[in-house]
PDB file of C-alpha atoms in Angstrom:
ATOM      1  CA  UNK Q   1     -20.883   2.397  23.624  1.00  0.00           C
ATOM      2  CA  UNK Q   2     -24.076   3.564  26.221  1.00  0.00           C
ATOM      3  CA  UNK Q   3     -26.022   0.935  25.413  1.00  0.00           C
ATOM      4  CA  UNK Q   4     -23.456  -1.601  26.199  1.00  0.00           C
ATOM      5  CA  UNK Q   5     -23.321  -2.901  22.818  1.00  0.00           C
ATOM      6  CA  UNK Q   6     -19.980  -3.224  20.784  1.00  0.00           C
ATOM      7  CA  UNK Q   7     -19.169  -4.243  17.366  1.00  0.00           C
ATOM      8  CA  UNK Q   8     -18.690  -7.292  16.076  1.00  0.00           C
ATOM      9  CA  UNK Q   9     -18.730  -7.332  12.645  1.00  0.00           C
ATOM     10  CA  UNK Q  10     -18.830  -4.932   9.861  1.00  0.00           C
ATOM     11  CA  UNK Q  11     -19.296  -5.496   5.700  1.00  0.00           C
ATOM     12  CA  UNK Q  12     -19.286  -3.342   3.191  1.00  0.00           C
ATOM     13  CA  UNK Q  13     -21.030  -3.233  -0.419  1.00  0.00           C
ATOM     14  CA  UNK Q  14     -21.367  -0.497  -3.199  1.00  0.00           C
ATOM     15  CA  UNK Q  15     -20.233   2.259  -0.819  1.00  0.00           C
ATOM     16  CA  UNK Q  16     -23.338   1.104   1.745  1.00  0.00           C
ATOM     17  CA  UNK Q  17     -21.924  -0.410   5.610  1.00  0.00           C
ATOM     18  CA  UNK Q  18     -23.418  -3.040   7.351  1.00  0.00           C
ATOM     19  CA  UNK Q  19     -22.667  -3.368  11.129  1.00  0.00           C
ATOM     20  CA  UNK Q  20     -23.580  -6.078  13.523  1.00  0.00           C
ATOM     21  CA  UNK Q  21     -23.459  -4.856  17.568  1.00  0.00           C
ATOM     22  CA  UNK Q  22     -23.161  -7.622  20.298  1.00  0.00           C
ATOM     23  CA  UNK Q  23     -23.632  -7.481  23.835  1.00  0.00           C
ATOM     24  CA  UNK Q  24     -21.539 -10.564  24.365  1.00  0.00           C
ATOM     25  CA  UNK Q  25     -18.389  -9.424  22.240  1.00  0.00           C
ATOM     26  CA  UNK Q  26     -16.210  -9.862  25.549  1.00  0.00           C
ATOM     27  CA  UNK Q  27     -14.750  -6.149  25.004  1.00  0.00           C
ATOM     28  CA  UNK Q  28     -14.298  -3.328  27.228  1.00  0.00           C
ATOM     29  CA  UNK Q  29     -13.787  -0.806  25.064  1.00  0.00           C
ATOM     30  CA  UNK Q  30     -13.216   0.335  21.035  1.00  0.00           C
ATOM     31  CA  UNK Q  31     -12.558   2.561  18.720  1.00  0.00           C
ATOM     32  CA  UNK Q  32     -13.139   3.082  14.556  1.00  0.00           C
ATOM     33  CA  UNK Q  33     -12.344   4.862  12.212  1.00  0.00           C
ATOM     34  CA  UNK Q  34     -13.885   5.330   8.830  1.00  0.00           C
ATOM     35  CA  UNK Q  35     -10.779   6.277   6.499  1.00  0.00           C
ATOM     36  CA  UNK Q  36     -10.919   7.275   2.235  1.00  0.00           C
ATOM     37  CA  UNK Q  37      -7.754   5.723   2.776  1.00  0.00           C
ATOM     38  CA  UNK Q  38      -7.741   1.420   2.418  1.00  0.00           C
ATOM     39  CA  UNK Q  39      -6.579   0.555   5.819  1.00  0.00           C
ATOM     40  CA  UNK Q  40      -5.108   3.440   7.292  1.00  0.00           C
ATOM     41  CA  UNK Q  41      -1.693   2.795   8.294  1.00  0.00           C
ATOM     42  CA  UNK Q  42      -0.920   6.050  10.732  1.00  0.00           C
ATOM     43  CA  UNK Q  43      -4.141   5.661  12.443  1.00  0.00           C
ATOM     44  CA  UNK Q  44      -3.549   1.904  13.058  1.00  0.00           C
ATOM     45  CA  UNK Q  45      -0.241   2.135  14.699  1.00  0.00           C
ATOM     46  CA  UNK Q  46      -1.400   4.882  16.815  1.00  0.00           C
ATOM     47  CA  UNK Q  47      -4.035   2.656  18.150  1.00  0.00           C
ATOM     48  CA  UNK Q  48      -1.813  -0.420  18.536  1.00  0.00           C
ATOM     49  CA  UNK Q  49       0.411   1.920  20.941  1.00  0.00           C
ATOM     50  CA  UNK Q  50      -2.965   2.393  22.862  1.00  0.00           C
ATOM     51  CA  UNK Q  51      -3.156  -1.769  23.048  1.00  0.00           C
ATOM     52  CA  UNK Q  52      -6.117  -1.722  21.243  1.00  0.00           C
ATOM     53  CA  UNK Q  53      -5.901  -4.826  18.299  1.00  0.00           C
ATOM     54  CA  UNK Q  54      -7.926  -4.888  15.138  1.00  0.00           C
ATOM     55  CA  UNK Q  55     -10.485  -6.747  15.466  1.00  0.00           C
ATOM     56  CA  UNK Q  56     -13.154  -6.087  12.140  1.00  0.00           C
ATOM     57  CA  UNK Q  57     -12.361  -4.220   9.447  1.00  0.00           C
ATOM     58  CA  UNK Q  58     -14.493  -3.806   5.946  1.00  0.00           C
ATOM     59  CA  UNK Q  59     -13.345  -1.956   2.584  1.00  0.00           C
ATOM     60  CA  UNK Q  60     -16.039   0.242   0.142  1.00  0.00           C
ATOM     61  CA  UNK Q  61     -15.893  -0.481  -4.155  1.00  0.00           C
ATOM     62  CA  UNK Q  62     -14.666   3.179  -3.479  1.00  0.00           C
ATOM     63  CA  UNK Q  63     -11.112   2.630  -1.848  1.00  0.00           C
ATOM     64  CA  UNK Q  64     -12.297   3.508   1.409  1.00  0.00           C
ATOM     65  CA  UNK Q  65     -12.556   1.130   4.766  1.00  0.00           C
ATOM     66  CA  UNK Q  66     -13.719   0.606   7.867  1.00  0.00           C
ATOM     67  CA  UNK Q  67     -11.067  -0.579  10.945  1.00  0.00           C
ATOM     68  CA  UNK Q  68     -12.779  -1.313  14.694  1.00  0.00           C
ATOM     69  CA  UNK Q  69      -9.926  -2.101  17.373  1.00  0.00           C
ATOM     70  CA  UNK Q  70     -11.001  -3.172  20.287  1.00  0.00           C
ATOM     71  CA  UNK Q  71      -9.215  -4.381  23.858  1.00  0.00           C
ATOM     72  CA  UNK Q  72      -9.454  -6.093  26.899  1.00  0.00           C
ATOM     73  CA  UNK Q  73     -11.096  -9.542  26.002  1.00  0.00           C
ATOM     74  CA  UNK Q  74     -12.916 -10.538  28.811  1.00  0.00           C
ATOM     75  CA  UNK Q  75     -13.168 -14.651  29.155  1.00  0.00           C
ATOM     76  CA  UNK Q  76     -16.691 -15.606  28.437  1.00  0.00           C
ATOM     77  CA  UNK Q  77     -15.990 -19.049  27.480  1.00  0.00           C
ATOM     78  CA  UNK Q  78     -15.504 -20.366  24.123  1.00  0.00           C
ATOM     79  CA  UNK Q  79     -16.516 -18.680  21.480  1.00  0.00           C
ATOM     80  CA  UNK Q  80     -16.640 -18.477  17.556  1.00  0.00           C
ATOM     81  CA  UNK Q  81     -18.085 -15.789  15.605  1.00  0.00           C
ATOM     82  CA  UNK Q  82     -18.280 -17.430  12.082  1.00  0.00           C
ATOM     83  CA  UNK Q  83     -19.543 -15.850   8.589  1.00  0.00           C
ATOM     84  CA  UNK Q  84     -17.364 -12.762   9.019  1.00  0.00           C
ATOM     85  CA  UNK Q  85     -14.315 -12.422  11.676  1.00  0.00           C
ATOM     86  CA  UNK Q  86     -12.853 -13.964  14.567  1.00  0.00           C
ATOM     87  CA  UNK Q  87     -13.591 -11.212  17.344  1.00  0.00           C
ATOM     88  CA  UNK Q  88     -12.865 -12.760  20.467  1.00  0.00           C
ATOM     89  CA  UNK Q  89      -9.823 -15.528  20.512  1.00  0.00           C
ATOM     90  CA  UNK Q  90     -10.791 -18.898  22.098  1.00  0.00           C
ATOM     91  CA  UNK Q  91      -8.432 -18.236  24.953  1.00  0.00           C
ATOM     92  CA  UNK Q  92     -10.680 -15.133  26.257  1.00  0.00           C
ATOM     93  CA  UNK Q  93      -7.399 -13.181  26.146  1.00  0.00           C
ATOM     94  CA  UNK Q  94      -6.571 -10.525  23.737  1.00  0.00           C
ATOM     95  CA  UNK Q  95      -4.207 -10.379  20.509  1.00  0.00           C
ATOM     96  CA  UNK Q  96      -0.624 -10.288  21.715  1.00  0.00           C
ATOM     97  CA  UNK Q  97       0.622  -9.029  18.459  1.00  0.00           C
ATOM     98  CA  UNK Q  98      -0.597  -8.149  15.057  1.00  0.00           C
ATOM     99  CA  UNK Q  99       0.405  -7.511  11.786  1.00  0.00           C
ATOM    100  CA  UNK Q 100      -1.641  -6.191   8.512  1.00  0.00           C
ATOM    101  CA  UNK Q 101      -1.063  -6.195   5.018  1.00  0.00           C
ATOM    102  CA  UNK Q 102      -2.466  -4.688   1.695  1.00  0.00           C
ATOM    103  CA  UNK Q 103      -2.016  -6.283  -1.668  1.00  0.00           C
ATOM    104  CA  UNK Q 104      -3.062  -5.850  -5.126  1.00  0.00           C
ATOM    105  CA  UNK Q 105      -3.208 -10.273  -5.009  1.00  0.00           C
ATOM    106  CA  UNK Q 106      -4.163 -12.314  -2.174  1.00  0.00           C
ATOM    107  CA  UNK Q 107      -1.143 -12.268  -0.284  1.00  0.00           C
ATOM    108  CA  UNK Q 108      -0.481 -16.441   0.042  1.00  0.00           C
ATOM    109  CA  UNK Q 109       3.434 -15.976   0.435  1.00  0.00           C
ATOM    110  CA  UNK Q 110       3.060 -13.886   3.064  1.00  0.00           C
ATOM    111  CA  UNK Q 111      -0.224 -15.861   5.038  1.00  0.00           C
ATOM    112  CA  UNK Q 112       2.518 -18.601   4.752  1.00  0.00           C
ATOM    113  CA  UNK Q 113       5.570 -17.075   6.132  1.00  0.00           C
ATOM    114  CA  UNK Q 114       3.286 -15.722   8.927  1.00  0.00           C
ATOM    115  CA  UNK Q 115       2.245 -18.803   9.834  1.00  0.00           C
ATOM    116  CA  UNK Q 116       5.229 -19.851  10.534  1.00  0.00           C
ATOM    117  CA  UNK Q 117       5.756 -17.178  13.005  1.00  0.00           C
ATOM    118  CA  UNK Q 118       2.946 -18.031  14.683  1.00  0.00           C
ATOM    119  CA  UNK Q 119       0.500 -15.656  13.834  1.00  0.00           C
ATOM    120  CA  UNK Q 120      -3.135 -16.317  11.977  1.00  0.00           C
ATOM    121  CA  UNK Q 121      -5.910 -14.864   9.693  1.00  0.00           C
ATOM    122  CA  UNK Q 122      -8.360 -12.880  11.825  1.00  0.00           C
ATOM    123  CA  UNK Q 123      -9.789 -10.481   9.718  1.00  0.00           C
ATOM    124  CA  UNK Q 124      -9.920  -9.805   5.609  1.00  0.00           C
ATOM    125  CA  UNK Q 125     -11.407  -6.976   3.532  1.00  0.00           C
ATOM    126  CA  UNK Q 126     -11.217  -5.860  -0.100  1.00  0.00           C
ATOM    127  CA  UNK Q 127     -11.884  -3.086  -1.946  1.00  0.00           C
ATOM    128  CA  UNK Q 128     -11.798  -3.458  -5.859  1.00  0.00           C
ATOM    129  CA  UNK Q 129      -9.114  -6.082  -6.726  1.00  0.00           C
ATOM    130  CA  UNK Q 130      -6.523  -5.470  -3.435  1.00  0.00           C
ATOM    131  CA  UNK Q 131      -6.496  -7.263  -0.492  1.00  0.00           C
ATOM    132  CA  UNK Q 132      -6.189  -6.038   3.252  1.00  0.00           C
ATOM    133  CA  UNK Q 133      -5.327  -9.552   5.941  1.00  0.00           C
ATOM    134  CA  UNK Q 134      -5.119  -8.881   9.277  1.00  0.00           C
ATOM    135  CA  UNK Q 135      -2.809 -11.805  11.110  1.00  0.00           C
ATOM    136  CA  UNK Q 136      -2.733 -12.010  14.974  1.00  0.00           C
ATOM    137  CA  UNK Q 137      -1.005 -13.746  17.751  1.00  0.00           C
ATOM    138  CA  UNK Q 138      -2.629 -15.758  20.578  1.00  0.00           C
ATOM    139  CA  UNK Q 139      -5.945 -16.056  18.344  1.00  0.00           C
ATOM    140  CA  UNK Q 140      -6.883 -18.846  19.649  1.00  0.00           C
ATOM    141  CA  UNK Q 141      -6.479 -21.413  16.848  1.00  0.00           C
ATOM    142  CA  UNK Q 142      -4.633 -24.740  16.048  1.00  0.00           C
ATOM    143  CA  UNK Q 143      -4.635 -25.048  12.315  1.00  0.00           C
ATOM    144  CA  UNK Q 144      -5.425 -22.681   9.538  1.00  0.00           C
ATOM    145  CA  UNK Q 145      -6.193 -22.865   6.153  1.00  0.00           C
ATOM    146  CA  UNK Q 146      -7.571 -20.557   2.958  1.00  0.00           C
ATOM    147  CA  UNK Q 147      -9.667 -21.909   0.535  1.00  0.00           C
ATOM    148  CA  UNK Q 148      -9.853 -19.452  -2.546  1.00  0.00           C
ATOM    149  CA  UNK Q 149     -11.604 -19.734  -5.932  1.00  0.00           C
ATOM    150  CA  UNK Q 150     -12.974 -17.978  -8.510  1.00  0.00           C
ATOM    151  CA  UNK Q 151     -16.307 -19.610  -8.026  1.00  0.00           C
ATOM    152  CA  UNK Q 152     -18.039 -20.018  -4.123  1.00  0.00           C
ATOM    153  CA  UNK Q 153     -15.805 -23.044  -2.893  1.00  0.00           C
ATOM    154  CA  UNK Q 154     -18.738 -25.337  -1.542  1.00  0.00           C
ATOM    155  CA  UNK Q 155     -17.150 -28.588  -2.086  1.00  0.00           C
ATOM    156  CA  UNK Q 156     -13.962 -27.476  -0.230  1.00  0.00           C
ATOM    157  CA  UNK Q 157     -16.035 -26.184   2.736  1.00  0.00           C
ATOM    158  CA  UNK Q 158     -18.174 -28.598   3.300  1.00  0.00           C
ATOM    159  CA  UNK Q 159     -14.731 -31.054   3.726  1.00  0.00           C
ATOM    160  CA  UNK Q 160     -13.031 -28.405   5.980  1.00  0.00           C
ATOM    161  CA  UNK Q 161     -16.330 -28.543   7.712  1.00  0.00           C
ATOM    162  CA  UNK Q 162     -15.841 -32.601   8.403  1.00  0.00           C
ATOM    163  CA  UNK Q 163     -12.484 -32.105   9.207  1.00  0.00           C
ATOM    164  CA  UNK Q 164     -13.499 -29.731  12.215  1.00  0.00           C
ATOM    165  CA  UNK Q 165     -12.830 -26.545  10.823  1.00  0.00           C
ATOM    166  CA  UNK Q 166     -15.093 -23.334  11.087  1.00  0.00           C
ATOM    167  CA  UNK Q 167     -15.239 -19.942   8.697  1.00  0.00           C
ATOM    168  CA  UNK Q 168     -13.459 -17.464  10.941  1.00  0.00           C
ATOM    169  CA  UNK Q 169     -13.043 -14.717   8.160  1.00  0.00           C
ATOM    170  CA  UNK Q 170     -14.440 -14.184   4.769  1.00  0.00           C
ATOM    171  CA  UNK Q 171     -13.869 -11.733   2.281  1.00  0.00           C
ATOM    172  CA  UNK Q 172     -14.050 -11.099  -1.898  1.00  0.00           C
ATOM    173  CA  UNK Q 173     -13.430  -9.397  -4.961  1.00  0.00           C
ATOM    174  CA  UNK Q 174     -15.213  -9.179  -7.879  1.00  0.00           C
ATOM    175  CA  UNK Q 175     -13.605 -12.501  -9.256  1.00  0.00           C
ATOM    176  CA  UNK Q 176     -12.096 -14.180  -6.004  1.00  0.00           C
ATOM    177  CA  UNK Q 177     -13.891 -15.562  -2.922  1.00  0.00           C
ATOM    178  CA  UNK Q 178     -11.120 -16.258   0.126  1.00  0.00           C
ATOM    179  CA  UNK Q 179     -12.698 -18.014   3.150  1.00  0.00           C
ATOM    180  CA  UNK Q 180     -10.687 -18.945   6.154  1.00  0.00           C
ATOM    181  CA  UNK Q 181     -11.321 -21.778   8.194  1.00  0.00           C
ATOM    182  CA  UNK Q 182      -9.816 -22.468  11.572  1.00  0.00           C
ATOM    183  CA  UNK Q 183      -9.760 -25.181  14.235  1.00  0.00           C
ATOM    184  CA  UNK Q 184     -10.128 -23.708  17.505  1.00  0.00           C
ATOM    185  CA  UNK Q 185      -7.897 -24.908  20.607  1.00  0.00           C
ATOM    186  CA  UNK Q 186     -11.267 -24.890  23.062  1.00  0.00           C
ATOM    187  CA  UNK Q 187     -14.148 -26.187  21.819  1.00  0.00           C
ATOM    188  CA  UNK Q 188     -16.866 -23.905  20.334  1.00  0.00           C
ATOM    189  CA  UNK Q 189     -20.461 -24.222  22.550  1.00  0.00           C
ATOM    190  CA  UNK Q 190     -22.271 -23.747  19.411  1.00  0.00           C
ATOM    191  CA  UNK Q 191     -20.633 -25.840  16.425  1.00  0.00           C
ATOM    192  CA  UNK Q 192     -22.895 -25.420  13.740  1.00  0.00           C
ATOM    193  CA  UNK Q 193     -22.556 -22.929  10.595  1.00  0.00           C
ATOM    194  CA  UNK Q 194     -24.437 -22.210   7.715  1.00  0.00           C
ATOM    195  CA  UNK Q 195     -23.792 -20.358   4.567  1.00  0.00           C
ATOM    196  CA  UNK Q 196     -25.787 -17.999   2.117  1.00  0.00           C
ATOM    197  CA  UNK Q 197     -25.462 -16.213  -0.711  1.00  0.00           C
ATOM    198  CA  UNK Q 198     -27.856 -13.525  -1.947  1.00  0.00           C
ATOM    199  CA  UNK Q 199     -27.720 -10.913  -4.282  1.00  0.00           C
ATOM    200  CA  UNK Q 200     -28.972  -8.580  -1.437  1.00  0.00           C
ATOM    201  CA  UNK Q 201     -28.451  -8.426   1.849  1.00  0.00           C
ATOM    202  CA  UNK Q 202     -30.614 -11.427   4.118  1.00  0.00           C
ATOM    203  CA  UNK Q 203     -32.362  -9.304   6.530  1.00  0.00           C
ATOM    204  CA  UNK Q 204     -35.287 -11.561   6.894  1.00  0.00           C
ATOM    205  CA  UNK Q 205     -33.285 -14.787   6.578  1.00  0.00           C
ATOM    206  CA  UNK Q 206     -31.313 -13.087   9.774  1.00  0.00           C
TER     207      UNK Q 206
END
């Protein structure tokens, strides 16, 4: 972008987008691409041929979404972008590989078996009742888990929380919360994290 700022983090609710841009997202350069389609699949792989890795995406109540990819991760240091995704891995290098799918469930069996393989959570979306999870490579985490509930899963965060994990991605439905907390492999400058929940959107608590 001209003015040198990137984004890091998008949301989406009742067909209106929220964007944050960051100075300090460690990119060099991005692209987007505002799709009626959940998740466009063509446009993704066309992009991952270009090395660029997603790194935010954000679905409407409509069907439609939001996908930023982004390359060239430049090491600034540790770093954790909590509250919505994971946008620059721990090890200031980029994604090595990623893989994406859409669901009309959360998609557990499949977090699972790509854990196994080495990959993790960094970035979630819905839009109605499915499911888009992004899972990446070299993301710069140790451990990995999902708390999901019908109701906002305080209790479980707040004991994550002790443990020494942080919210890397978060993402809902109407009737499902799914948070994802991480433990980084270098440790976070800034380790605190707070949560809120409004029926509008916090600008002045921002």
């Amino acid at each position: 972008m001209a003015d040198g700022l990137l984004i890091s983090c998008v949301a989406s609710y009742t067909n209106l987008w929220a964007l944050i841009m960051d100075a300090g997202t460690g990119f060099t350069s991005q692209v987007y691409e505002l799709s009626p389609s959940f998740l466009h699949k063509e446009w993704i792989m066309d992009q991952w041929e270009k090395n660029y890795y997603i790194s935010s995406i954000a679905g409407s109540s409509g069907g439609s979404s939001l996908v930023v990819m982004s390359k060239d991760w430049i090491d600034q240091g540790p770093g954790l972008e909590s509250g919505c995704e994971l946008v620059r891995p721990g090890t200031g290098t980029q994604y090595t590989q990623q893989s994406y799918k859409v669901s009309d469930s959360f998609p557990f069996k499949w977090i699972n078996k790509k854990w196994r393989e080495g990959f993790y959570v960094t970035s979630m979306a819905t839009t109605g009742s499915r499911w888009g999870v992004v899972m990446s490579r070299n993301a710069g985490f140790s451990d990995q888990v999902v708390e999901l509930d019908f109701l906002y899963p305080s209790e479980g965060i707040h004991r994550r929380w002790d443990n020494g994990y942080r919210i890397t991605s978060t993402a809902a439905t109407s009737d499902q919360a799914a948070l994802i907390l991480s433990i980084p492999k270098r440790k976070p400058g800034d380790e605190t994290q707070e949560t809120l929940r409004t029926s509008q959107f916090p600008s002045t608590h921002v």
